[in-house]
mmCIF file of C-alpha atoms in Angstrom:
data_model
loop_
_atom_site.group_PDB
_atom_site.id
_atom_site.type_symbol
_atom_site.label_atom_id
_atom_site.label_comp_id
_atom_site.label_asym_id
_atom_site.label_seq_id
_atom_site.Cartn_x
_atom_site.Cartn_y
_atom_site.Cartn_z
ATOM 1 C CA PRO A 506 21.887 -28.220 -18.816
ATOM 2 C CA ASP A 507 19.135 -30.423 -20.171
ATOM 3 C CA SER A 508 16.740 -28.215 -22.142
ATOM 4 C CA SER A 509 13.734 -30.559 -21.841
ATOM 5 C CA ALA A 510 10.456 -29.326 -20.405
ATOM 6 C CA ASP A 511 10.804 -31.835 -17.536
ATOM 7 C CA TRP A 512 14.171 -30.378 -16.528
ATOM 8 C CA TRP A 513 12.841 -26.825 -16.525
ATOM 9 C CA GLN A 514 9.745 -27.823 -14.569
ATOM 10 C CA GLU A 515 11.934 -29.455 -11.920
ATOM 11 C CA TRP A 516 14.137 -26.352 -11.854
ATOM 12 C CA GLU A 517 11.098 -24.137 -11.344
ATOM 13 C CA GLN A 518 9.804 -26.374 -8.559
ATOM 14 C CA ILE A 519 13.064 -25.847 -6.673
ATOM 15 C CA GLN A 520 12.735 -22.060 -7.099
ATOM 16 C CA VAL A 521 9.103 -22.121 -5.914
ATOM 17 C CA ASP A 522 10.093 -24.091 -2.811
ATOM 18 C CA ARG A 523 12.839 -21.557 -2.142
ATOM 19 C CA ASN A 524 10.303 -18.743 -2.550
ATOM 20 C CA TRP A 525 8.171 -20.145 0.282
ATOM 21 C CA ILE A 526 11.208 -20.176 2.566
ATOM 22 C CA TYR A 527 11.745 -16.496 1.747
ATOM 23 C CA TYR A 528 8.032 -15.859 2.367
ATOM 24 C CA TRP A 529 8.115 -17.289 5.878
ATOM 25 C CA MET A 530 11.283 -15.330 6.626
ATOM 26 C CA GLY A 531 9.697 -12.142 5.271
ATOM 27 C CA TRP A 532 12.518 -11.560 2.741
ATOM 28 C CA VAL A 533 10.653 -9.524 0.128
ATOM 29 C CA ASP A 534 13.665 -8.447 -1.956
ATOM 30 C CA GLU A 535 14.816 -12.053 -2.302
ATOM 31 C CA MET A 536 11.283 -13.087 -3.306
ATOM 32 C CA ALA A 537 11.156 -10.361 -5.968
ATOM 33 C CA ALA A 538 14.512 -11.413 -7.436
ATOM 34 C CA LEU A 539 13.431 -15.049 -7.523
ATOM 35 C CA VAL A 540 10.140 -14.238 -9.258
ATOM 36 C CA GLU A 541 12.004 -12.362 -11.993
ATOM 37 C CA ARG A 542 14.365 -15.318 -12.409
ATOM 38 C CA ILE A 543 11.426 -17.711 -12.798
ATOM 39 C CA ARG A 544 9.295 -15.525 -15.091
ATOM 40 C CA PRO A 545 11.046 -16.126 -18.483
ATOM 41 C CA VAL A 546 11.257 -19.860 -17.803
ATOM 42 C CA VAL A 547 7.528 -20.083 -17.065
ATOM 43 C CA GLU A 548 6.722 -18.031 -20.156
ATOM 44 C CA ARG A 549 8.806 -20.378 -22.306
ATOM 45 C CA HIS A 550 8.299 -23.795 -20.706
ATOM 46 C CA GLY A 551 5.476 -23.484 -18.167
ATOM 47 C CA ALA A 552 2.832 -26.197 -18.076
ATOM 48 C CA PRO A 553 -0.380 -25.351 -16.148
ATOM 49 C CA GLN A 554 1.114 -26.530 -12.841
ATOM 50 C CA GLN A 555 4.138 -24.287 -13.251
ATOM 51 C CA ARG A 556 1.960 -21.315 -14.221
ATOM 52 C CA ALA A 557 -0.210 -21.899 -11.148
ATOM 53 C CA GLN A 558 2.861 -21.977 -8.913
ATOM 54 C CA PHE A 559 4.335 -18.911 -10.578
ATOM 55 C CA PHE A 560 1.200 -16.874 -9.880
ATOM 56 C CA GLN A 561 1.252 -18.153 -6.302
ATOM 57 C CA SER A 562 4.851 -16.943 -6.026
ATOM 58 C CA LEU A 563 3.751 -13.517 -7.262
ATOM 59 C CA LEU A 564 0.864 -13.582 -4.798
ATOM 60 C CA SER A 565 3.072 -14.489 -1.843
ATOM 61 C CA MET A 566 5.558 -11.734 -2.715
ATOM 62 C CA HIS A 567 2.799 -9.128 -2.846
ATOM 63 C CA LEU A 568 1.221 -10.403 0.376
ATOM 64 C CA ARG A 569 4.464 -9.499 2.102
ATOM 65 C CA ARG A 570 5.108 -6.311 0.140
ATOM 66 C CA GLU A 571 1.580 -4.971 0.730
ATOM 67 C CA ARG A 572 1.443 -6.375 4.269
ATOM 68 C CA TYR A 573 -1.957 -8.034 3.884
ATOM 69 C CA LEU A 574 -3.796 -4.919 2.756
ATOM 70 C CA LEU A 575 -4.104 -6.103 -0.795
ATOM 71 C CA SER A 576 -4.403 -4.407 -4.183
ATOM 72 C CA ASP A 577 -6.606 -5.450 -7.099
ATOM 73 C CA GLN A 578 -3.536 -6.746 -8.946
ATOM 74 C CA THR A 579 -2.597 -9.092 -6.130
ATOM 75 C CA VAL A 580 -6.080 -10.627 -6.154
ATOM 76 C CA GLU A 581 -5.736 -11.076 -9.913
ATOM 77 C CA TYR A 582 -2.603 -13.193 -9.380
ATOM 78 C CA ALA A 583 -4.654 -15.465 -7.128
ATOM 79 C CA ARG A 584 -7.421 -15.735 -9.752
ATOM 80 C CA ARG A 585 -4.919 -16.685 -12.452
ATOM 81 C CA SER A 586 -3.393 -19.275 -10.166
ATOM 82 C CA LEU A 587 -6.790 -20.927 -9.709
ATOM 83 C CA GLU A 588 -7.446 -20.890 -13.461
ATOM 84 C CA ALA A 589 -4.092 -22.536 -14.180
ATOM 85 C CA SER A 590 -4.507 -25.102 -11.394
ATOM 86 C CA GLN A 591 -7.898 -26.126 -12.788
ATOM 87 C CA GLU A 592 -6.172 -26.952 -16.084
ATOM 88 C CA THR A 593 -3.910 -29.462 -14.309
ATOM 89 C CA GLY A 594 -6.731 -31.777 -13.256
ATOM 90 C CA ASP A 595 -4.870 -32.212 -9.942
ATOM 91 C CA THR A 596 -7.395 -31.755 -7.125
ATOM 92 C CA SER A 597 -4.707 -31.073 -4.517
ATOM 93 C CA GLN A 598 -3.396 -28.206 -6.676
ATOM 94 C CA VAL A 599 -6.933 -26.863 -7.098
ATOM 95 C CA VAL A 600 -7.612 -26.987 -3.339
ATOM 96 C CA TRP A 601 -4.463 -24.967 -2.596
ATOM 97 C CA ALA A 602 -5.379 -22.417 -5.280
ATOM 98 C CA TYR A 603 -8.870 -22.053 -3.758
ATOM 99 C CA PHE A 604 -7.231 -21.258 -0.443
ATOM 100 C CA CYS A 605 -4.921 -18.698 -2.058
ATOM 101 C CA LEU A 606 -7.841 -16.936 -3.731
ATOM 102 C CA ALA A 607 -10.080 -17.014 -0.640
ATOM 103 C CA PHE A 608 -7.208 -15.595 1.432
ATOM 104 C CA ALA A 609 -6.439 -12.828 -1.084
ATOM 105 C CA LEU A 610 -10.107 -11.857 -1.345
ATOM 106 C CA LEU A 611 -10.418 -11.702 2.449
ATOM 107 C CA PHE A 612 -7.545 -9.246 2.768
ATOM 108 C CA HIS A 613 -8.833 -7.235 -0.174
ATOM 109 C CA GLY A 614 -12.162 -6.821 1.641
ATOM 110 C CA ASP A 615 -14.264 -8.996 -0.719
ATOM 111 C CA LEU A 616 -15.868 -11.007 2.068
ATOM 112 C CA ASP A 617 -18.761 -12.551 0.138
ATOM 113 C CA GLU A 618 -16.626 -14.014 -2.627
ATOM 114 C CA SER A 619 -13.955 -15.018 -0.133
ATOM 115 C CA GLU A 620 -16.558 -16.997 1.801
ATOM 116 C CA GLN A 621 -17.794 -18.689 -1.381
ATOM 117 C CA ARG A 622 -14.294 -19.666 -2.525
ATOM 118 C CA GLY A 623 -13.287 -20.703 0.977
ATOM 119 C CA LEU A 624 -16.268 -23.019 1.416
ATOM 120 C CA GLU A 625 -15.712 -24.530 -2.047
ATOM 121 C CA GLY A 626 -12.083 -25.184 -1.194
ATOM 122 C CA LEU A 627 -12.992 -26.588 2.216
ATOM 123 C CA ALA A 628 -15.389 -29.129 0.682
ATOM 124 C CA LEU A 629 -12.618 -30.318 -1.668
ATOM 125 C CA ALA A 630 -10.024 -30.422 1.126
ATOM 126 C CA GLU A 631 -12.363 -32.549 3.238
ATOM 127 C CA GLN A 632 -12.866 -34.955 0.317
ATOM 128 C CA LEU A 633 -9.091 -35.292 -0.004
ATOM 129 C CA GLY A 634 -8.549 -35.608 3.743
ATOM 130 C CA ASP A 635 -6.065 -32.714 3.466
ATOM 131 C CA LEU A 636 -5.860 -31.540 7.086
ATOM 132 C CA THR A 637 -3.269 -28.838 6.412
ATOM 133 C CA THR A 638 -5.387 -26.983 3.856
ATOM 134 C CA GLN A 639 -8.551 -27.620 5.869
ATOM 135 C CA SER A 640 -6.833 -25.899 8.780
ATOM 136 C CA ARG A 641 -5.893 -22.890 6.663
ATOM 137 C CA LEU A 642 -9.364 -22.560 5.129
ATOM 138 C CA LEU A 643 -11.185 -22.957 8.457
ATOM 139 C CA THR A 644 -8.882 -20.417 10.086
ATOM 140 C CA TYR A 645 -9.524 -17.653 7.571
ATOM 141 C CA LEU A 646 -13.231 -18.412 7.222
ATOM 142 C CA THR A 647 -13.317 -17.797 10.987
ATOM 143 C CA VAL A 648 -11.480 -14.485 10.524
ATOM 144 C CA LEU A 649 -14.033 -13.608 7.829
ATOM 145 C CA TYR A 650 -17.036 -14.266 10.082
ATOM 146 C CA ARG A 651 -15.331 -12.258 12.821
ATOM 147 C CA ALA A 652 -14.790 -9.368 10.392
ATOM 148 C CA ARG A 653 -18.540 -9.400 9.707
ATOM 149 C CA GLY A 654 -19.285 -9.404 13.437
ATOM 150 C CA GLN A 655 -21.029 -12.794 13.245
ATOM 151 C CA VAL A 656 -20.451 -14.098 16.768
ATOM 152 C CA ALA A 657 -22.215 -17.475 16.465
ATOM 153 C CA GLU A 658 -20.512 -18.361 13.163
ATOM 154 C CA THR A 659 -17.159 -17.201 14.505
ATOM 155 C CA ARG A 660 -17.548 -19.465 17.528
ATOM 156 C CA ARG A 661 -18.582 -22.449 15.394
ATOM 157 C CA PHE A 662 -15.742 -22.086 12.899
ATOM 158 C CA ALA A 663 -13.169 -21.220 15.590
ATOM 159 C CA GLU A 664 -13.991 -24.453 17.411
ATOM 160 C CA ARG A 665 -13.691 -26.433 14.166
ATOM 161 C CA SER A 666 -10.463 -24.667 13.223
ATOM 162 C CA LEU A 667 -8.992 -25.342 16.677
ATOM 163 C CA GLU A 668 -9.783 -29.053 16.423
ATOM 164 C CA VAL A 669 -8.250 -29.383 12.939
ATOM 165 C CA ALA A 670 -5.214 -27.196 13.729
ATOM 166 C CA LEU A 671 -4.447 -29.352 16.778
ATOM 167 C CA ALA A 672 -4.797 -32.510 14.676
ATOM 168 C CA ALA A 673 -2.540 -31.041 11.973
ATOM 169 C CA ARG A 674 -0.100 -29.702 14.601
ATOM 170 C CA MET A 675 -0.237 -26.203 13.141
ATOM 171 C CA GLU A 676 0.635 -24.033 16.119
ATOM 172 C CA ASP A 677 0.143 -20.759 14.252
ATOM 173 C CA TYR A 678 -3.487 -21.664 13.573
ATOM 174 C CA VAL A 679 -4.032 -23.026 17.060
ATOM 175 C CA GLY A 680 -3.055 -19.507 18.122
ATOM 176 C CA THR A 681 -5.471 -17.913 15.650
ATOM 177 C CA ALA A 682 -8.320 -20.129 16.866
ATOM 178 C CA ARG A 683 -7.553 -19.091 20.468
ATOM 179 C CA ALA A 684 -7.579 -15.420 19.410
ATOM 180 C CA ASN A 685 -10.902 -15.801 17.611
ATOM 181 C CA LEU A 686 -12.493 -17.586 20.568
ATOM 182 C CA ALA A 687 -11.156 -14.753 22.738
ATOM 183 C CA TRP A 688 -12.974 -12.295 20.454
ATOM 184 C CA VAL A 689 -16.201 -14.265 20.932
ATOM 185 C CA ALA A 690 -15.705 -14.056 24.710
ATOM 186 C CA TRP A 691 -15.008 -10.314 24.463
ATOM 187 C CA LYS A 692 -18.174 -9.747 22.413
ATOM 188 C CA GLU A 693 -20.130 -11.710 25.039
ATOM 189 C CA GLN A 694 -18.588 -9.545 27.805
ATOM 190 C CA ARG A 695 -16.612 -12.404 29.332
ATOM 191 C CA SER A 696 -13.577 -10.188 29.819
ATOM 192 C CA SER A 697 -11.421 -12.546 31.877
ATOM 193 C CA GLU A 698 -11.829 -15.369 29.365
ATOM 194 C CA ALA A 699 -11.175 -12.968 26.475
ATOM 195 C CA GLU A 700 -7.930 -11.779 28.045
ATOM 196 C CA GLN A 701 -6.785 -15.309 28.835
ATOM 197 C CA GLY A 702 -7.448 -16.481 25.260
ATOM 198 C CA ALA A 703 -5.747 -13.483 23.642
ATOM 199 C CA ARG A 704 -2.640 -13.897 25.806
ATOM 200 C CA ALA A 705 -2.577 -17.636 25.049
ATOM 201 C CA ALA A 706 -2.644 -16.837 21.321
ATOM 202 C CA LEU A 707 0.281 -14.419 21.621
ATOM 203 C CA ALA A 708 2.267 -16.975 23.633
ATOM 204 C CA LEU A 709 1.768 -19.575 20.889
ATOM 205 C CA TRP A 710 2.756 -17.169 18.106
ATOM 206 C CA ARG A 711 5.897 -16.104 19.957
ATOM 207 C CA LYS A 712 7.143 -19.697 19.950
ATOM 208 C CA LEU A 713 7.100 -19.870 16.155
ATOM 209 C CA SER A 714 10.295 -19.726 14.110
ATOM 210 C CA TYR A 715 8.808 -16.895 12.010
ATOM 211 C CA PRO A 716 6.723 -13.832 12.957
ATOM 212 C CA TYR A 717 3.009 -14.514 12.518
ATOM 213 C CA PRO A 718 1.785 -11.349 10.739
ATOM 214 C CA LEU A 719 -1.803 -11.198 12.064
ATOM 215 C CA GLN A 720 -1.200 -10.814 15.786
ATOM 216 C CA GLY A 721 -3.651 -7.920 15.780
ATOM 217 C CA LEU A 722 -6.325 -10.636 16.083
ATOM 218 C CA ALA A 723 -5.291 -10.863 19.749
ATOM 219 C CA LEU A 724 -3.689 -7.461 20.310
ATOM 220 C CA TRP A 725 -6.815 -5.402 19.537
ATOM 221 C CA ILE A 726 -8.729 -7.337 22.208
ATOM 222 C CA LEU A 727 -6.014 -6.688 24.789
ATOM 223 C CA LEU A 728 -5.786 -3.011 23.825
ATOM 224 C CA ALA A 729 -9.547 -2.618 24.331
ATOM 225 C CA LEU A 730 -9.467 -4.452 27.674
ATOM 226 C CA GLU A 731 -6.528 -2.453 29.036
ATOM 227 C CA LEU A 732 -8.086 0.836 27.975
ATOM 228 C CA SER A 733 -11.407 -0.119 29.574
ATOM 229 C CA ARG A 734 -9.673 -0.646 32.919
ATOM 230 C CA GLY A 735 -7.697 2.597 32.623
ATOM 231 C CA ALA A 736 -4.309 0.935 32.036
ATOM 232 C CA LEU A 737 -3.218 3.461 29.405
ATOM 233 C CA GLU A 738 0.477 2.549 29.333
ATOM 234 C CA GLN A 739 -0.288 -1.148 28.763
ATOM 235 C CA ALA A 740 -2.832 -0.251 26.050
ATOM 236 C CA LEU A 741 -0.154 1.806 24.299
ATOM 237 C CA GLU A 742 2.240 -1.166 24.382
ATOM 238 C CA HIS A 743 -0.347 -3.176 22.456
ATOM 239 C CA ALA A 744 -0.761 -0.280 20.013
ATOM 240 C CA ARG A 745 3.002 -0.288 19.455
ATOM 241 C CA ALA A 746 2.938 -4.044 18.774
ATOM 242 C CA ILE A 747 0.073 -3.643 16.273
ATOM 243 C CA LEU A 748 2.128 -1.041 14.376
ATOM 244 C CA ASP A 749 5.194 -3.287 14.129
ATOM 245 C CA PRO A 750 6.286 -3.368 10.444
ATOM 246 C CA ILE A 751 6.168 -7.181 10.421
ATOM 247 C CA GLN A 752 2.432 -7.031 11.176
ATOM 248 C CA GLN A 753 -0.537 -6.462 8.862
ATOM 249 C CA ARG A 754 -0.642 -2.901 7.564
ATOM 250 C CA LEU A 755 -3.566 -0.872 8.831
ATOM 251 C CA PRO A 756 -5.815 1.434 6.808
ATOM 252 C CA GLU A 757 -4.395 4.961 6.974
ATOM 253 C CA PRO A 758 -6.883 6.583 9.420
ATOM 254 C CA LEU A 759 -6.436 3.709 11.871
ATOM 255 C CA GLU A 760 -2.655 3.724 11.663
ATOM 256 C CA THR A 761 -2.664 7.501 12.162
ATOM 257 C CA ALA A 762 -4.813 7.264 15.301
ATOM 258 C CA LEU A 763 -2.399 4.776 16.922
ATOM 259 C CA GLN A 764 0.665 6.781 15.858
ATOM 260 C CA GLU A 765 -0.827 9.970 17.319
ATOM 261 C CA ALA A 766 -1.549 8.197 20.606
ATOM 262 C CA LEU A 767 2.071 7.041 20.883
ATOM 263 C CA ARG A 768 3.434 10.442 19.813
ATOM 264 C CA ASP A 769 1.383 12.364 22.384
ATOM 265 C CA TRP A 770 2.334 9.900 25.131
ATOM 266 C CA SER A 771 6.036 10.360 24.291
ATOM 267 C CA GLN A 772 5.545 14.147 24.646
ATOM 268 C CA GLY A 773 4.230 13.716 28.175
ATOM 269 C CA LEU A 774 0.552 14.187 27.362
ATOM 270 C CA ARG A 775 -1.941 11.901 29.113
ATOM 271 C CA GLN A 776 -5.519 12.676 28.059
ATOM 272 C CA GLN A 777 -4.941 12.925 24.305
ATOM 273 C CA PRO A 778 -3.505 9.388 23.898
ATOM 274 C CA ARG A 779 -6.630 7.962 25.503
ATOM 275 C CA GLU A 780 -8.826 9.881 23.037
ATOM 276 C CA HIS A 781 -6.733 8.693 20.075
ATOM 277 C CA LEU A 782 -6.995 5.083 21.254
ATOM 278 C CA GLN A 783 -10.757 5.365 21.711
ATOM 279 C CA ARG A 784 -11.000 6.671 18.158
ATOM 280 C CA ALA A 785 -8.816 3.810 16.947
ATOM 281 C CA LEU A 786 -11.041 1.239 18.674
ATOM 282 C CA GLY A 787 -14.095 2.684 16.956
ATOM 283 C CA LEU A 788 -12.373 2.552 13.571
ATOM 284 C CA ALA A 789 -11.099 -0.991 14.231
ATOM 285 C CA THR A 790 -14.594 -2.161 15.104
ATOM 286 C CA ARG A 791 -16.048 -0.682 11.921
ATOM 287 C CA ARG A 792 -13.262 -2.297 9.880
ATOM 288 C CA GLY A 793 -13.994 -5.707 11.379
ATOM 289 C CA LEU A 794 -10.664 -5.888 13.237
ATOM 290 C CA LEU A 795 -12.272 -5.876 16.674
#
């Protein structure tokens, strides 16, 4: 094959595009093998754009492997991607790298820096007229404000994210906006509206060709509503869905509380599962999941 830098950069671009297909399918082993195939080529031939994309490939692999409960190392991949993208002078590359870093910081728990990076990226995306990245940034800024318990900001950004996601025809983020508006309704004790919005979000996500991994944004609301009306079996179904391995991994005490609820229910106990779920709801609220 041609050994020129242009040939290798084109080759890497094909591998990066393939990596995103694996990401959406959730094929972590295939992503890991592809990253190792790309690594020596990037080290030998990689211009800033290729380095940025390589670190994004590493990031996406670890997002799946760690199930959106991210390590320090994974955030570092996102930082290095932004640094490399800034060397390219390509604003569209920089905007995407801002999103990657803001997203990684959010799921590492660094909310203040995630907000800063997200707003910086959003300003650039608006300048470019890049609706797709605007939609992504608005969506996860909304999740951030929800995690902080900021009801007014969550409402404002959820409405903006819904408008942009509809314009960009991004059904996954239309679903997330519906879930976040449902959370606002739940916080404002508009239970019927909260339930309707959460169920609408789940219906949208279920139509996707890939499993959206943050369905807890709707499921926690439904779990809380079912438990409040004494529908223990239905609440446990939502707990089971939250624990699905394709969904975001929970912090250990929270995962344990849901697992204990399901275990005790399967053993024929009735009061203990309710207590475990109440404990889980308290933990979820403190973690910014509810």
